[in-house]
Short mmCIF file of C-alpha atoms in Angstrom, two decimals:
data_model
loop_
_atom_site.label_atom_id
_atom_site.label_comp_id
_atom_site.label_asym_id
_atom_site.label_seq_id
_atom_site.Cartn_x
_atom_site.Cartn_y
_atom_site.Cartn_z
CA UNK A 12 15.70 -16.68 -8.02
CA UNK A 13 15.44 -18.86 -11.10
CA UNK A 14 13.53 -22.12 -11.07
CA UNK A 15 11.36 -23.70 -8.42
CA UNK A 16 11.53 -22.47 -4.85
CA UNK A 17 11.33 -24.82 -1.89
CA UNK A 18 9.08 -23.56 0.89
CA UNK A 19 9.98 -24.14 4.50
CA UNK A 20 7.63 -26.06 6.80
CA UNK A 21 6.55 -22.75 8.30
CA UNK A 22 5.67 -21.45 4.86
CA UNK A 23 3.71 -24.63 4.12
CA UNK A 24 1.72 -24.13 7.32
CA UNK A 25 1.10 -20.48 6.46
CA UNK A 26 -0.04 -21.44 2.97
CA UNK A 27 -2.48 -24.05 4.36
CA UNK A 28 -3.95 -21.49 6.77
CA UNK A 29 -4.26 -19.03 3.88
CA UNK A 30 -6.23 -21.60 1.84
CA UNK A 31 -8.57 -22.24 4.77
CA UNK A 32 -9.06 -18.50 5.24
CA UNK A 33 -9.75 -18.09 1.51
CA UNK A 34 -12.42 -20.78 1.66
CA UNK A 35 -14.15 -19.05 4.57
CA UNK A 36 -13.93 -15.64 2.87
CA UNK A 37 -15.36 -16.96 -0.40
CA UNK A 38 -18.37 -18.37 1.48
CA UNK A 39 -18.87 -15.04 3.25
CA UNK A 40 -18.63 -13.16 -0.05
CA UNK A 41 -21.19 -15.45 -1.65
CA UNK A 42 -23.74 -14.68 1.06
CA UNK A 43 -23.05 -10.95 0.74
CA UNK A 44 -23.31 -10.97 -3.07
CA UNK A 45 -26.60 -12.91 -2.98
CA UNK A 46 -28.05 -10.28 -0.62
CA UNK A 47 -26.71 -7.47 -2.80
CA UNK A 48 -28.20 -9.01 -5.96
CA UNK A 49 -31.59 -9.20 -4.28
CA UNK A 50 -31.27 -5.54 -3.28
CA UNK A 51 -29.87 -4.28 -6.59
CA UNK A 52 -33.06 -2.51 -7.67
CA UNK A 53 -33.59 -0.79 -4.32
CA UNK A 54 -32.61 2.91 -4.05
CA UNK A 55 -29.42 3.73 -2.16
CA UNK A 56 -31.11 6.50 -0.14
CA UNK A 57 -27.91 8.49 0.26
CA UNK A 58 -25.66 5.50 0.92
CA UNK A 59 -22.38 5.36 -1.06
CA UNK A 60 -22.28 2.94 -4.00
CA UNK A 61 -19.79 0.14 -3.40
CA UNK A 62 -17.36 -1.24 -5.97
CA UNK A 63 -19.18 -4.58 -5.97
CA UNK A 64 -22.56 -2.95 -6.63
CA UNK A 65 -21.06 -1.14 -9.62
CA UNK A 66 -19.64 -4.43 -10.89
CA UNK A 67 -22.98 -6.20 -10.51
CA UNK A 68 -24.78 -3.37 -12.30
CA UNK A 69 -22.23 -3.44 -15.14
CA UNK A 70 -22.60 -7.21 -15.47
CA UNK A 71 -26.37 -6.94 -15.76
CA UNK A 72 -26.12 -4.07 -18.27
CA UNK A 73 -23.55 -5.80 -20.49
CA UNK A 74 -23.60 -9.57 -19.81
CA UNK A 75 -21.54 -10.22 -22.92
CA UNK A 76 -18.59 -8.35 -21.35
CA UNK A 77 -18.65 -9.71 -17.80
CA UNK A 78 -19.31 -13.36 -16.91
CA UNK A 79 -22.26 -13.43 -14.49
CA UNK A 80 -21.12 -16.51 -12.55
CA UNK A 81 -20.75 -16.32 -8.76
CA UNK A 82 -17.09 -17.36 -8.71
CA UNK A 83 -16.18 -14.34 -10.85
CA UNK A 84 -17.73 -11.94 -8.33
CA UNK A 85 -16.24 -13.79 -5.36
CA UNK A 86 -12.76 -13.67 -6.90
CA UNK A 87 -13.07 -9.93 -7.49
CA UNK A 88 -14.09 -9.39 -3.87
CA UNK A 89 -11.04 -11.31 -2.74
CA UNK A 90 -8.79 -9.38 -5.12
CA UNK A 91 -10.07 -6.01 -3.87
CA UNK A 92 -9.59 -7.04 -0.25
CA UNK A 93 -6.00 -8.22 -0.52
CA UNK A 94 -4.59 -6.03 -3.27
CA UNK A 95 -6.01 -2.79 -1.88
CA UNK A 96 -6.12 -3.63 1.82
CA UNK A 97 -3.13 -5.57 3.13
CA UNK A 98 -0.69 -3.93 0.72
CA UNK A 99 -1.73 -0.41 1.80
CA UNK A 100 -1.68 -1.40 5.48
CA UNK A 101 1.81 -2.92 5.13
CA UNK A 102 3.08 0.18 3.35
CA UNK A 103 1.73 2.45 6.10
CA UNK A 104 3.17 0.27 8.86
CA UNK A 105 6.63 0.39 7.28
CA UNK A 106 6.31 4.13 6.61
CA UNK A 107 5.52 4.93 10.24
CA UNK A 108 8.60 2.96 11.30
CA UNK A 109 10.84 4.66 8.76
CA UNK A 110 9.65 8.13 9.81
CA UNK A 111 10.37 7.46 13.50
CA UNK A 112 13.77 6.07 12.57
CA UNK A 113 14.43 9.26 10.61
CA UNK A 114 13.03 12.23 12.59
CA UNK A 115 14.48 14.75 10.12
CA UNK A 116 12.26 13.31 7.38
CA UNK A 117 9.22 13.55 9.68
CA UNK A 118 9.97 17.21 10.42
CA UNK A 119 10.19 17.96 6.68
CA UNK A 120 6.85 16.23 6.21
CA UNK A 121 5.28 18.33 8.98
CA UNK A 122 6.77 21.52 7.50
CA UNK A 123 5.25 20.72 4.10
CA UNK A 124 1.83 20.19 5.67
CA UNK A 125 2.06 23.52 7.51
CA UNK A 126 2.85 25.20 4.20
CA UNK A 127 -0.10 23.51 2.47
CA UNK A 128 -2.46 24.62 5.26
CA UNK A 129 -1.07 28.15 5.08
CA UNK A 130 -1.57 28.35 1.31
CA UNK A 131 -4.75 26.31 0.79
CA UNK A 132 -6.38 25.79 4.18
CA UNK A 133 -6.95 22.54 6.07
CA UNK A 134 -9.21 20.78 3.57
CA UNK A 135 -7.75 17.73 1.86
CA UNK A 136 -8.88 17.53 -1.75
CA UNK A 137 -7.39 16.81 -5.17
CA UNK A 138 -5.83 20.25 -5.38
CA UNK A 139 -4.06 20.11 -2.03
CA UNK A 140 -2.96 16.48 -2.47
CA UNK A 141 -1.31 17.54 -5.75
CA UNK A 142 1.05 19.99 -4.00
CA UNK A 143 2.68 17.60 -1.52
CA UNK A 144 5.96 16.62 -3.22
CA UNK A 145 7.63 15.53 0.02
CA UNK A 146 4.68 13.31 0.92
CA UNK A 147 4.91 11.77 -2.56
CA UNK A 148 8.64 11.27 -2.06
CA UNK A 149 8.05 9.65 1.35
CA UNK A 150 5.68 7.12 -0.22
CA UNK A 151 8.11 6.35 -3.04
CA UNK A 152 11.02 5.95 -0.63
CA UNK A 153 9.02 3.60 1.59
CA UNK A 154 8.11 1.43 -1.39
CA UNK A 155 11.72 1.50 -2.61
CA UNK A 156 13.15 0.15 0.65
CA UNK A 157 10.15 -1.96 1.66
CA UNK A 158 9.01 -3.70 -1.49
CA UNK A 159 5.47 -4.86 -0.71
CA UNK A 160 5.51 -7.46 -3.47
CA UNK A 161 8.88 -9.14 -3.05
CA UNK A 162 8.69 -11.67 -5.85
CA UNK A 163 6.89 -11.55 -9.18
CA UNK A 164 6.54 -15.02 -10.79
CA UNK A 165 6.78 -15.24 -14.57
CA UNK A 166 6.83 -17.96 -17.19
CA UNK A 167 9.22 -17.87 -20.15
CA UNK A 168 7.23 -17.73 -23.40
CA UNK A 169 10.34 -18.55 -25.41
CA UNK A 170 13.92 -19.64 -24.84
CA UNK A 171 16.28 -16.73 -24.12
CA UNK A 172 19.60 -15.87 -22.49
CA UNK A 173 20.22 -13.50 -19.59
CA UNK A 174 23.33 -12.98 -17.47
CA UNK A 175 25.07 -15.92 -19.10
CA UNK A 176 22.20 -18.32 -18.37
CA UNK A 177 19.91 -19.97 -20.89
CA UNK A 178 16.27 -19.95 -19.84
CA UNK A 179 14.25 -22.56 -21.75
CA UNK A 180 10.70 -21.97 -22.91
CA UNK A 181 8.15 -22.78 -20.24
CA UNK A 182 10.64 -22.31 -17.37
CA UNK A 183 9.37 -20.44 -14.32
CA UNK A 184 11.33 -17.33 -13.42
CA UNK A 185 11.00 -15.22 -10.29
CA UNK A 186 11.74 -11.49 -10.49
CA UNK A 187 13.11 -10.36 -7.12
CA UNK A 188 11.42 -6.97 -6.87
CA UNK A 189 13.23 -5.85 -3.72
CA UNK A 190 16.55 -6.33 -5.48
CA UNK A 191 15.44 -4.33 -8.54
CA UNK A 192 14.32 -1.45 -6.31
CA UNK A 193 17.41 -1.48 -4.10
CA UNK A 194 19.79 -1.60 -7.06
CA UNK A 195 18.26 1.39 -8.86
CA UNK A 196 20.99 2.61 -11.21
CA UNK A 197 20.42 6.20 -10.11
CA UNK A 198 21.94 5.57 -6.67
CA UNK A 199 24.03 2.40 -6.92
CA UNK A 200 27.47 3.05 -5.44
CA UNK A 201 26.54 6.42 -3.92
CA UNK A 202 27.52 7.33 -0.38
CA UNK A 203 26.24 9.88 2.10
CA UNK A 204 22.57 10.90 2.00
CA UNK A 205 22.06 9.20 -1.38
CA UNK A 206 23.32 5.82 -0.17
CA UNK A 207 20.70 3.41 -1.58
CA UNK A 208 20.38 1.58 1.76
CA UNK A 209 19.30 4.76 3.61
CA UNK A 210 15.78 6.13 3.99
CA UNK A 211 15.92 9.57 2.37
CA UNK A 212 12.76 10.87 0.64
CA UNK A 213 14.67 13.93 -0.56
CA UNK A 214 16.45 11.76 -3.13
CA UNK A 215 13.24 11.84 -5.20
CA UNK A 216 13.26 15.64 -5.33
CA UNK A 217 16.70 16.09 -6.91
CA UNK A 218 17.69 15.76 -10.56
CA UNK A 219 18.29 12.00 -10.40
CA UNK A 220 15.06 11.31 -8.56
CA UNK A 221 12.93 13.34 -10.95
CA UNK A 222 14.44 11.64 -13.99
CA UNK A 223 12.67 8.61 -15.39
CA UNK A 224 14.50 5.28 -15.50
CA UNK A 225 12.20 2.64 -16.93
CA UNK A 226 12.47 -0.58 -15.00
CA UNK A 227 14.18 0.89 -11.92
CA UNK A 228 11.13 1.68 -9.75
CA UNK A 229 8.47 -0.99 -10.13
CA UNK A 230 6.51 -1.45 -6.89
CA UNK A 231 3.28 -1.33 -8.95
CA UNK A 232 4.84 -3.04 -11.97
CA UNK A 233 4.60 -1.22 -15.33
CA UNK A 234 3.08 -1.33 -18.77
CA UNK A 235 -0.40 -2.69 -19.59
CA UNK A 236 -0.24 -4.99 -16.54
CA UNK A 237 0.53 -2.15 -14.10
CA UNK A 238 -1.50 -2.25 -10.88
CA UNK A 239 -4.93 -0.84 -11.65
CA UNK A 240 -5.14 0.60 -8.12
CA UNK A 241 -1.81 2.45 -8.19
CA UNK A 242 -3.20 5.98 -8.08
CA UNK A 243 -5.96 5.09 -5.63
CA UNK A 244 -3.52 3.43 -3.20
CA UNK A 245 -1.14 6.39 -3.40
CA UNK A 246 -3.93 8.88 -2.66
CA UNK A 247 -5.21 6.69 0.16
CA UNK A 248 -1.77 6.55 1.79
CA UNK A 249 -1.16 10.26 1.27
CA UNK A 250 -4.42 11.25 2.98
CA UNK A 251 -3.57 9.33 6.15
CA UNK A 252 0.04 10.49 6.01
CA UNK A 253 -1.10 14.12 5.84
CA UNK A 254 -3.52 13.68 8.76
CA UNK A 255 -0.86 12.06 10.95
CA UNK A 256 1.82 14.62 10.07
CA UNK A 257 -0.54 17.49 10.88
CA UNK A 258 -2.08 16.30 14.12
CA UNK A 259 -0.20 13.41 15.71
CA UNK A 260 3.07 12.08 16.98
CA UNK A 261 3.62 8.40 17.69
CA UNK A 262 6.04 5.95 19.21
CA UNK A 263 7.02 2.53 17.90
CA UNK A 264 9.39 -0.16 19.06
CA UNK A 265 12.18 0.08 16.50
CA UNK A 266 13.58 -3.25 17.71
CA UNK A 267 10.50 -5.09 16.47
CA UNK A 268 11.53 -7.40 13.60
CA UNK A 269 9.87 -7.13 10.19
CA UNK A 270 8.79 -10.33 8.45
CA UNK A 271 8.63 -10.56 4.68
CA UNK A 272 6.21 -13.42 3.92
CA UNK A 273 3.71 -13.15 2.36
CA UNK A 274 3.94 -9.34 2.68
CA UNK A 275 6.32 -7.24 4.79
CA UNK A 276 4.79 -6.68 8.23
CA UNK A 277 5.99 -6.00 11.80
CA UNK A 278 6.19 -9.31 13.64
CA UNK A 279 4.34 -8.05 16.74
CA UNK A 280 1.65 -6.12 14.87
CA UNK A 281 3.31 -2.71 15.42
CA UNK A 282 1.88 -1.70 18.83
CA UNK A 283 1.93 2.11 18.97
CA UNK A 284 1.19 5.03 21.22
CA UNK A 285 -0.27 8.16 19.60
CA UNK A 286 -0.15 11.69 20.97
CA UNK A 287 -2.35 14.44 19.58
CA UNK A 288 -0.42 17.64 18.96
CA UNK A 289 -1.50 21.23 19.39
CA UNK A 290 -2.94 22.93 16.33
CA UNK A 291 0.43 24.42 15.43
CA UNK A 292 2.06 20.96 15.56
CA UNK A 293 4.25 22.09 18.47
CA UNK A 294 5.39 19.49 21.03
CA UNK A 295 2.64 20.64 23.44
CA UNK A 296 0.28 17.72 24.08
CA UNK A 297 -3.48 18.08 24.04
CA UNK A 298 -4.29 14.48 24.79
CA UNK A 299 -2.77 11.05 24.31
CA UNK A 300 -3.97 7.51 23.93
CA UNK A 301 -2.41 4.15 23.34
CA UNK A 302 -3.44 1.11 21.31
CA UNK A 303 -2.97 -1.28 24.21
CA UNK A 304 -5.53 -3.90 23.21
CA UNK A 305 -4.91 -3.94 19.49
CA UNK A 306 -2.31 -3.04 16.95
CA UNK A 307 -1.57 -0.05 14.81
CA UNK A 308 -1.79 -2.42 11.87
CA UNK A 309 -5.47 -3.04 12.63
CA UNK A 310 -6.19 0.67 13.05
CA UNK A 311 -4.39 1.43 9.81
CA UNK A 312 -6.42 -1.24 8.03
CA UNK A 313 -9.69 0.39 9.06
CA UNK A 314 -8.63 3.99 8.47
CA UNK A 315 -6.96 3.36 5.15
CA UNK A 316 -9.47 0.96 3.67
CA UNK A 317 -12.80 2.38 4.84
CA UNK A 318 -12.74 6.17 5.24
CA UNK A 319 -11.50 7.21 1.77
CA UNK A 320 -13.98 4.80 0.19
CA UNK A 321 -16.91 6.29 2.09
CA UNK A 322 -15.92 9.95 1.88
CA UNK A 323 -15.08 11.56 -1.46
CA UNK A 324 -11.63 13.15 -1.35
CA UNK A 325 -13.08 16.66 -1.42
CA UNK A 326 -14.96 15.98 1.84
CA UNK A 327 -11.98 14.97 4.00
CA UNK A 328 -11.22 17.58 6.66
CA UNK A 329 -8.25 17.96 8.99
#
């Protein structure tokens, strides 16, 4: 879309609620940061060091590099929450839907995890995470079909022409990320398993998928402005994906609609029922439980955002 976009009344209401939520969060962050500043010289006593503590320590050590004002720290808290929290949760929610829609892909994922366990044991660390090409492909395919950031706003620094249109300097331009990802030149016009509208992680393991096409796959953007948390988010998602593929099966309502604003998310919160599998991942059930009073989205938020931050990767066991 080129030019200004007109928001619907529903979007206006959502934006107002978001502003109110931001105000409440900023106040909460301020209280937390004040307490953390007062406790900065106290020993951690075995507790993990948080990102905010590291930022506060860096600001005190080099005040000329980091502005010490409260708003700076509050804004960074907010950025870490939404860029590393909701985006990962949305990606996982979409991935779990895609995998149940495509059971063959889920079976390939389970087979890869059995092979990893056979070769390296059950521990999840940097070495084992590096030998999961199908898990990597599953993440890439999910982000290709379910662009988490749908629109990237830009401002023209100079007048230029594109597609027969003249864009004047200062004009606001929106890059439709979902369209860029869906129209990847490697698969445009293909039919069968490589049809660009189909969920097929294997496409990333063939010659076309392994080749690099700059500007075709940009869920994290690219260049010097590329998402700073790209690798962390990918590892975070892969850890949970490996755990689920090894030990659990799940059910989802595939008729549940997916909304796209402000991020893609299942409209009903993705209620799910999980079943723990036998150690050999056979259909035999050991026990089952259902998220009847919450949503899978909430569980994903906690698992994805907390556990990998508390436990170093080399201490995660399955």
